[in-house]
XYZ file of C-alpha atoms in Angstrom:
545
model
C 29.734 10.929 -20.358
C 31.070 14.435 -19.797
C 32.738 15.356 -16.490
C 30.065 17.929 -15.380
C 27.351 15.250 -15.495
C 29.365 12.866 -13.289
C 30.044 15.596 -10.739
C 26.388 16.541 -10.684
C 25.233 13.009 -10.121
C 27.692 12.568 -7.275
C 26.655 15.858 -5.736
C 22.986 14.978 -5.999
C 23.575 11.914 -3.843
C 25.078 14.156 -1.124
C 22.236 16.709 -1.238
C 19.393 14.155 -1.212
C 17.634 14.557 2.186
C 17.814 11.646 4.640
C 14.093 11.923 5.241
C 13.439 10.875 1.635
C 13.719 7.353 2.758
C 15.541 4.310 1.521
C 13.285 3.872 -1.541
C 14.072 7.275 -3.004
C 17.802 6.824 -2.362
C 17.711 3.352 -3.967
C 15.851 4.645 -7.022
C 18.297 7.548 -7.403
C 21.338 5.268 -7.211
C 19.822 2.838 -9.709
C 19.059 5.720 -12.077
C 22.658 6.928 -11.833
C 24.008 3.472 -12.717
C 21.580 3.102 -15.621
C 22.566 6.550 -16.924
C 26.257 5.596 -16.786
C 25.522 2.438 -18.813
C 23.573 4.434 -21.407
C 20.177 2.932 -20.607
C 18.458 6.305 -20.690
C 14.897 5.050 -20.967
C 15.100 3.044 -17.756
C 17.148 5.739 -16.053
C 14.362 8.233 -16.808
C 11.801 6.025 -15.105
C 13.959 5.620 -11.983
C 14.720 9.389 -11.766
C 10.990 10.123 -12.038
C 10.374 7.566 -9.286
C 13.016 9.161 -7.063
C 11.594 12.661 -7.645
C 8.093 11.452 -6.856
C 9.271 9.886 -3.569
C 11.471 12.808 -2.588
C 11.211 15.904 -4.811
C 14.602 17.622 -5.055
C 15.808 20.257 -7.515
C 19.022 18.371 -8.285
C 16.964 15.396 -9.408
C 15.247 17.776 -11.865
C 18.672 18.556 -13.339
C 19.339 14.844 -13.822
C 15.914 14.426 -15.393
C 16.720 17.267 -17.812
C 20.015 15.622 -18.804
C 18.343 12.247 -19.299
C 15.543 13.703 -21.439
C 18.111 15.514 -23.549
C 19.914 12.212 -24.168
C 16.541 10.762 -25.251
C 16.089 13.704 -27.670
C 13.046 14.813 -25.664
C 14.076 18.431 -25.982
C 10.766 19.857 -24.804
C 10.919 17.710 -21.657
C 14.548 18.688 -21.087
C 13.705 22.391 -21.439
C 10.841 22.016 -18.977
C 13.037 20.196 -16.461
C 15.884 22.773 -16.746
C 13.407 25.640 -16.369
C 11.892 24.060 -13.248
C 15.368 23.509 -11.861
C 16.345 27.139 -12.397
C 13.112 28.258 -10.783
C 14.130 26.635 -7.492
C 15.742 29.007 -4.918
C 19.427 28.726 -4.013
C 20.456 27.111 -0.737
C 21.243 29.373 2.237
C 24.423 27.479 3.163
C 27.438 29.265 1.543
C 29.233 26.056 0.485
C 26.108 24.480 -0.929
C 25.120 27.787 -2.527
C 28.490 28.010 -4.335
C 28.051 24.486 -5.775
C 24.478 25.197 -6.858
C 25.570 28.389 -8.622
C 27.985 26.355 -10.744
C 25.224 23.879 -11.550
C 22.811 26.704 -12.413
C 25.369 28.135 -14.827
C 25.494 24.782 -16.637
C 21.692 24.558 -16.653
C 21.321 28.059 -18.092
C 23.761 27.274 -20.886
C 21.964 24.005 -21.651
C 18.598 25.767 -21.631
C 19.772 28.451 -24.066
C 21.286 25.829 -26.339
C 18.152 23.667 -26.354
C 15.814 26.579 -26.934
C 17.937 27.582 -29.895
C 17.691 24.158 -31.537
C 15.571 24.471 -34.737
C 12.995 21.977 -35.919
C 13.821 20.159 -39.150
C 10.877 19.721 -41.502
C 11.090 17.525 -44.593
C 8.340 18.265 -47.141
C 7.352 16.338 -50.274
C 4.292 16.512 -52.481
C 2.532 15.068 -55.495
C 3.224 16.497 -58.015
C 6.896 16.342 -57.181
C 7.879 19.940 -57.942
C 5.301 21.854 -55.897
C 5.765 25.254 -54.297
C 5.771 24.994 -50.486
C 5.895 27.673 -47.802
C 5.742 27.771 -44.010
C 4.095 30.584 -42.029
C 4.246 31.169 -38.285
C 0.824 30.931 -36.686
C -0.244 32.971 -33.682
C -2.344 31.685 -30.805
C -5.522 33.058 -32.412
C -4.842 31.139 -35.619
C -3.700 34.130 -37.708
C -0.476 34.064 -39.643
C 2.291 36.084 -38.072
C 3.006 39.323 -39.961
C -0.248 39.256 -41.865
C -1.201 42.897 -42.212
C -3.614 43.369 -45.070
C -1.612 41.087 -47.355
C -2.949 37.893 -48.831
C -0.497 35.888 -46.746
C 1.944 36.741 -44.018
C 5.704 36.781 -44.458
C 6.818 33.202 -44.949
C 9.248 31.700 -42.457
C 10.419 29.509 -45.313
C 9.583 29.148 -48.972
C 10.874 26.654 -51.540
C 10.111 23.789 -53.881
C 9.429 20.206 -52.894
C 11.098 17.930 -52.060
C 13.051 19.951 -49.506
C 14.268 20.013 -45.914
C 14.265 23.264 -43.935
C 14.775 24.455 -40.370
C 12.512 26.730 -38.352
C 12.400 27.745 -34.699
C 10.033 25.809 -32.488
C 6.456 26.923 -32.765
C 3.190 26.479 -34.626
C 3.322 26.705 -38.422
C 0.977 26.591 -41.367
C 2.325 24.762 -44.415
C 0.935 25.756 -47.786
C 1.435 23.706 -50.980
C 0.609 24.906 -54.485
C 1.314 23.843 -58.056
C -0.029 24.913 -61.468
C -3.200 23.002 -62.195
C -3.714 21.863 -58.586
C -5.733 23.182 -55.678
C -3.768 24.921 -52.916
C -3.525 22.714 -49.815
C -2.850 23.878 -46.231
C -2.082 22.137 -42.944
C -1.090 23.310 -39.461
C 1.540 21.594 -37.341
C 3.477 22.120 -34.129
C 7.248 22.087 -34.574
C 9.128 21.286 -31.383
C 12.756 22.126 -30.653
C 15.145 19.786 -32.399
C 12.271 17.762 -33.835
C 12.503 16.107 -37.236
C 9.164 16.114 -39.067
C 8.242 14.396 -42.329
C 5.310 15.948 -44.190
C 3.863 14.472 -47.383
C 0.943 15.941 -49.302
C -0.936 14.780 -52.395
C -2.474 17.823 -54.076
C -5.900 17.554 -55.612
C -6.011 18.456 -59.321
C -7.984 21.580 -60.160
C -10.467 21.696 -63.008
C -8.834 22.764 -66.239
C -10.324 25.536 -68.341
C -10.965 24.779 -71.998
C -11.832 26.594 -75.208
C -13.358 24.519 -78.019
C -13.551 26.023 -81.501
C -14.482 24.494 -84.833
C -14.756 25.398 -88.476
C -17.519 25.574 -89.366
C -19.475 26.078 -86.142
C -20.860 22.835 -84.771
C -22.828 21.366 -81.884
C -20.551 20.346 -79.008
C -21.128 17.538 -76.515
C -18.647 16.735 -73.761
C -19.103 13.347 -72.090
C -22.575 13.109 -73.724
C -23.592 16.460 -72.219
C -24.678 19.000 -74.837
C -22.911 22.355 -74.500
C -24.261 24.207 -77.536
C -22.606 25.692 -80.596
C -18.884 26.379 -80.831
C -16.997 28.273 -79.562
C -17.504 26.933 -76.036
C -15.682 27.800 -72.828
C -15.783 25.901 -69.553
C -13.810 23.763 -67.165
C -13.330 20.031 -66.845
C -11.624 17.890 -64.205
C -8.435 16.045 -65.199
C -8.967 12.602 -66.647
C -10.259 11.010 -69.825
C -13.188 12.707 -71.562
C -15.040 12.293 -74.866
C -15.679 15.231 -77.159
C -18.293 15.144 -79.936
C -18.767 17.795 -82.629
C -21.610 17.412 -85.097
C -23.113 19.443 -87.915
C -25.403 18.577 -90.811
C -23.500 17.751 -94.021
C -20.290 17.282 -92.011
C -18.771 14.199 -90.458
C -19.316 13.889 -86.724
C -15.988 14.259 -84.951
C -15.426 12.164 -81.833
C -12.210 12.752 -79.931
C -10.828 11.401 -76.673
C -9.427 14.145 -74.473
C -6.839 13.076 -71.911
C -6.809 16.121 -69.644
C -3.772 16.444 -67.376
C -3.398 18.993 -64.563
C -2.088 22.254 -65.957
C -2.720 25.938 -65.451
C -2.792 26.678 -69.191
C -6.116 26.833 -71.041
C -6.847 23.712 -73.085
C -7.391 25.124 -76.580
C -8.947 22.625 -78.960
C -9.578 23.677 -82.576
C -11.291 21.280 -84.980
C -11.811 21.534 -88.715
C -14.771 19.377 -89.703
C -14.695 17.368 -92.909
C -17.679 17.372 -95.215
C -19.724 14.208 -95.137
C -21.167 12.334 -98.082
C -24.738 13.324 -97.178
C -25.240 15.604 -100.199
C -23.921 12.892 -102.529
C -26.151 10.262 -100.923
C -29.211 12.516 -101.204
C -28.480 13.115 -104.893
C -27.799 9.428 -105.457
C -30.996 8.429 -103.670
C -32.944 10.959 -105.729
C -31.576 9.605 -109.015
C -31.913 5.969 -108.004
C -35.492 6.456 -106.834
C -36.392 8.334 -109.990
C -34.868 5.597 -112.156
C -36.713 2.852 -110.309
C -39.925 4.829 -110.640
C -39.506 5.002 -114.404
C -38.761 1.272 -114.555
C -41.911 0.560 -112.590
C -43.918 2.805 -114.917
C -42.470 1.027 -117.955
C -43.333 -2.403 -116.517
C -46.866 -1.404 -115.534
C -47.837 0.439 -118.720
C -45.751 -1.554 -121.171
C -45.048 1.638 -123.145
C -41.819 3.426 -123.846
C -41.462 6.861 -122.309
C -41.319 8.572 -125.684
C -44.710 7.077 -126.495
C -46.378 8.779 -123.527
C -49.263 10.993 -124.737
C -48.918 14.702 -124.105
C -51.939 14.704 -121.841
C -50.305 12.066 -119.585
C -46.874 13.662 -119.308
C -47.475 14.001 -115.561
C -47.248 10.224 -115.164
C -43.464 9.873 -115.718
C -42.920 13.067 -113.706
C -44.823 11.639 -110.743
C -43.162 8.255 -111.277
C -39.765 9.925 -110.904
C -40.554 12.492 -108.231
C -42.154 10.423 -105.486
C -39.687 7.486 -105.518
C -36.843 9.965 -105.943
C -37.811 11.875 -102.802
C -38.292 8.594 -100.950
C -34.868 7.330 -102.028
C -33.191 10.595 -101.070
C -34.841 10.519 -97.653
C -33.932 6.879 -97.000
C -30.253 7.380 -97.860
C -30.098 10.606 -95.858
C -31.609 9.022 -92.751
C -29.657 5.803 -93.238
C -26.354 7.294 -92.139
C -25.410 9.593 -94.972
C -24.142 12.236 -92.551
C -21.826 9.676 -90.925
C -20.394 8.640 -94.265
C -17.281 10.217 -95.715
C -17.331 11.819 -99.145
C -14.958 9.156 -100.433
C -17.265 6.366 -99.255
C -20.351 8.044 -100.702
C -18.635 8.721 -104.018
C -17.409 5.136 -104.272
C -20.887 3.738 -103.539
C -22.631 6.082 -105.964
C -19.981 5.679 -108.642
C -20.130 1.895 -108.382
C -23.914 2.065 -108.572
C -23.746 4.252 -111.695
C -21.269 1.997 -113.470
C -23.278 -1.065 -112.457
C -26.365 0.569 -113.905
C -24.642 1.136 -117.253
C -23.330 -2.416 -117.349
C -26.823 -3.756 -116.639
C -28.327 -1.456 -119.263
C -25.867 -2.531 -121.946
C -26.492 -6.203 -121.171
C -30.216 -5.584 -121.465
C -29.747 -3.907 -124.841
C -27.838 -6.891 -126.103
C -30.410 -9.353 -124.736
C -33.841 -7.831 -125.398
C -33.700 -4.214 -126.528
C -37.459 -4.045 -127.201
C -38.620 -5.279 -123.761
C -38.194 -4.285 -120.130
C -34.967 -6.207 -119.747
C -32.655 -3.148 -120.165
C -34.585 -1.307 -117.438
C -34.651 -4.280 -115.092
C -30.971 -5.107 -115.517
C -30.049 -1.433 -115.144
C -31.821 -1.287 -111.764
C -30.320 -4.597 -110.655
C -26.853 -3.549 -111.826
C -27.098 -0.258 -109.925
C -28.112 -2.037 -106.718
C -25.387 -4.648 -107.072
C -22.773 -1.995 -107.917
C -23.680 0.052 -104.842
C -23.416 -2.994 -102.565
C -20.056 -3.908 -104.078
C -18.816 -0.345 -103.626
C -19.848 -0.395 -99.953
C -18.086 -3.735 -99.441
C -14.888 -2.553 -101.158
C -14.785 0.583 -99.050
C -15.171 -1.298 -95.789
C -12.582 -3.833 -96.897
C -9.912 -1.524 -98.319
C -10.753 1.911 -96.850
C -9.461 3.791 -99.940
C -8.720 7.483 -99.655
C -10.492 10.164 -101.634
C -7.750 10.242 -104.262
C -8.060 6.507 -104.986
C -11.866 6.771 -105.220
C -11.559 9.743 -107.578
C -9.129 7.843 -109.822
C -11.444 4.829 -109.954
C -14.524 6.899 -110.782
C -12.572 8.919 -113.339
C -11.376 5.815 -115.177
C -14.834 4.236 -115.095
C -16.499 7.481 -116.193
C -14.289 8.045 -119.194
C -14.493 4.394 -120.193
C -18.295 4.450 -120.183
C -18.275 7.894 -121.842
C -16.147 6.587 -124.678
C -18.428 3.563 -124.876
C -21.472 5.856 -125.025
C -19.787 7.871 -127.806
C -19.180 4.609 -129.627
C -22.870 3.843 -129.174
C -23.599 7.294 -130.631
C -21.341 6.555 -133.571
C -23.199 3.329 -134.341
C -26.530 5.108 -133.917
C -25.447 7.735 -136.438
C -24.651 4.972 -138.882
C -27.868 3.020 -138.177
C -30.694 4.551 -136.084
C -31.822 1.084 -135.051
C -28.840 0.982 -132.699
C -30.338 3.694 -130.561
C -31.775 2.774 -127.209
C -35.214 4.120 -128.042
C -35.017 3.092 -131.711
C -37.895 3.780 -134.027
C -41.561 3.110 -133.568
C -42.168 -0.528 -134.609
C -45.629 0.487 -135.834
C -43.879 2.561 -138.469
C -41.531 -0.151 -139.500
C -38.824 0.532 -136.951
C -37.099 -2.039 -134.746
C -34.265 -2.372 -132.249
C -31.065 -4.068 -133.218
C -29.445 -4.177 -129.728
C -26.021 -3.610 -131.304
C -25.690 -0.267 -129.485
C -25.286 -2.087 -126.214
C -21.984 -3.653 -127.265
C -19.779 -0.496 -127.299
C -21.489 0.701 -124.109
C -20.796 -2.612 -122.363
C -17.222 -2.715 -123.679
C -16.542 0.865 -122.571
C -18.087 0.309 -119.130
C -16.157 -2.900 -118.474
C -12.877 -1.452 -119.739
C -13.541 1.756 -117.787
C -14.185 -0.121 -114.538
C -11.067 -2.210 -115.072
C -9.039 0.876 -115.914
C -10.419 2.668 -112.884
C -9.361 -0.177 -110.601
C -5.906 -0.083 -112.183
C -5.595 3.682 -111.741
C -6.749 3.474 -108.126
C -4.090 0.917 -107.202
C -1.109 2.042 -109.290
C 1.758 3.025 -107.000
C 2.918 5.761 -109.344
C -0.476 7.491 -109.224
C -1.113 7.275 -105.486
C 0.100 10.836 -105.083
C -2.749 12.193 -107.221
C -5.314 13.851 -105.007
C -9.027 14.215 -105.701
C -8.484 17.825 -106.776
C -5.776 16.842 -109.248
C -8.016 14.115 -110.681
C -10.735 16.760 -111.064
C -8.302 18.831 -113.146
C -7.708 15.806 -115.368
C -11.448 15.298 -115.766
C -11.909 18.962 -116.666
C -9.176 18.610 -119.247
C -10.896 15.585 -120.768
C -14.267 17.375 -120.714
C -12.898 20.473 -122.412
C -10.970 18.429 -124.968
C -13.930 16.166 -125.745
C -16.429 19.017 -126.017
C -14.121 21.149 -128.173
C -13.199 18.293 -130.476
C -16.822 17.149 -130.708
C -18.077 20.586 -131.712
C -15.222 20.912 -134.179
C -16.001 17.498 -135.632
C -19.664 18.386 -135.929
C -18.811 21.576 -137.796
C -16.341 19.771 -140.033
C -18.963 17.123 -140.780
C -21.549 19.660 -141.820
C -18.992 21.567 -143.833
C -17.881 18.399 -145.601
C -21.393 17.329 -146.572
C -22.547 20.814 -147.328
C -26.134 19.935 -146.486
C -28.285 20.114 -143.371
C -30.422 17.215 -144.352
C -30.785 13.908 -142.512
C -27.903 12.200 -144.260
C -25.621 15.125 -143.488
C -26.684 15.092 -139.881
C -25.843 11.411 -139.539
C -22.422 11.916 -141.130
C -21.641 14.930 -138.976
C -22.761 13.104 -135.830
C -20.522 10.136 -136.554
C -17.551 12.451 -137.132
C -18.325 14.369 -133.939
C -18.476 11.126 -131.916
C -15.070 10.005 -133.110
C -13.616 13.498 -132.668
C -14.926 13.637 -129.093
C -13.169 10.392 -128.262
C -9.899 11.772 -129.571
C -10.478 15.087 -127.792
C -11.064 13.329 -124.471
C -7.801 11.428 -124.765
C -5.866 14.509 -125.848
C -7.426 16.824 -123.198
C -6.776 14.341 -120.403
C -3.166 13.916 -121.519
C -2.509 17.668 -121.682
C -4.152 18.188 -118.283
C -1.978 15.404 -116.856
C 1.201 17.094 -118.072
C 0.104 20.415 -116.586
C -0.776 18.831 -113.242
C 2.581 17.077 -113.133
C 4.479 20.260 -113.884
C 2.542 22.368 -111.385
C 2.913 19.800 -108.612
C 6.639 19.210 -109.146
C 7.901 22.143 -106.963
C 5.671 21.045 -104.089
C 6.992 17.503 -104.310
C 10.572 18.712 -104.381
C 9.907 20.865 -101.333
C 8.753 17.855 -99.364
C 12.151 16.132 -99.522
């Protein structure tokens, strides 16, 4: 304890009036002893008891000192102020002593009133902007004169600790992407305050664009066509974009608090709907013709001219029904690769079934029936393979390309045999005129289809060809088409030139030459296109390393 406090306590015992009674004197003495021992809480109670029994200004001084030791700065200031408000004694000796005590009290009062409050602020998010503004009695911010906010007594970033004079303050917290939060508090002299604030996230503005324009739904709520602007609260959201003939895009948006606009741009991929509609149209038309063949028992070429509408109707109605069923059955949610694999597998299955039917019973309905069954089975197998392996568009294109050229070469082989013997044709000659079917034409078609499907599977899974995209495979197919068509026309011309006649025998010879030339042209055109694709793609591949 400092020497001035001891002198004051001793002097207070001398100045305590006798009329205060024994209880007040006992309480004062006990308080003095407790203060000396450092038991300030109990000393405060005994000083208050003594002042209540016998109010004396010197006891107020002791109360002020005790409250200061207890860090009750507001109470100490009040007690010192009350002490200084008391008049001086008239006795000269006592007056001189009180003047010395008043000097100490004034110094203590100035020091306490100058003690700042310490405020520790923290927020969520961690680095938030915080500011403190003095608040007047009417609730306005001090210094606010037409401005949005008054002059800040303190401004900084959380977490932070700052000092301000005692008074009423308004704390304001802000952060990008969060709502501004405010709170008022009373800061007392020398007080240490801890303030924590969790800011509420603000809704985040978004801009959703797509190519092409599409219907937008956010959390199953339709918004309309892109582009769309709006706001969304932070959290997890689901975005759907849909358009006919394009795959529906479903994305999960994890929106975090931020002041920046959430810009989401989507490029939609074409769906396999157009392919499925075309495939359904062809499949329905084919089944309609099979049904007509089974019901009437006549070949299509034997249909009388007056009944030509019958095969047209037989193709049209089932074709439209098939196209509608495949379109409604999820064609728009099917990728182009999946649709092309299903339709390609169905086509190659149809050719395999047809060729088997030609070998078995070329004059009956067996080729038609097996063709329909093979198409259905091929489509189911294609769907199963896609769901099992999930091949990309390049792998599907390579498979279909291999199968297509295999069956094409087989069909050209069929054409070659037909040129040599018309009985090998699918339609053959009218049995009433002495014609018949041999069924031999189905063998090259079956061989080409089987080899083509096997080759397509090999091309789709070869590691060295996995870099070929669907567009590059299309270039190869165009090369084969150009080579086959050019060589076929050249072979046809050479055949006619060699025979020198345009009669039936010359036609058969020219056709057989054209069929063989087309096969060679396909192989040569595909090979040349492959070399060109490899050369053109080489710089791009080198640039990727």
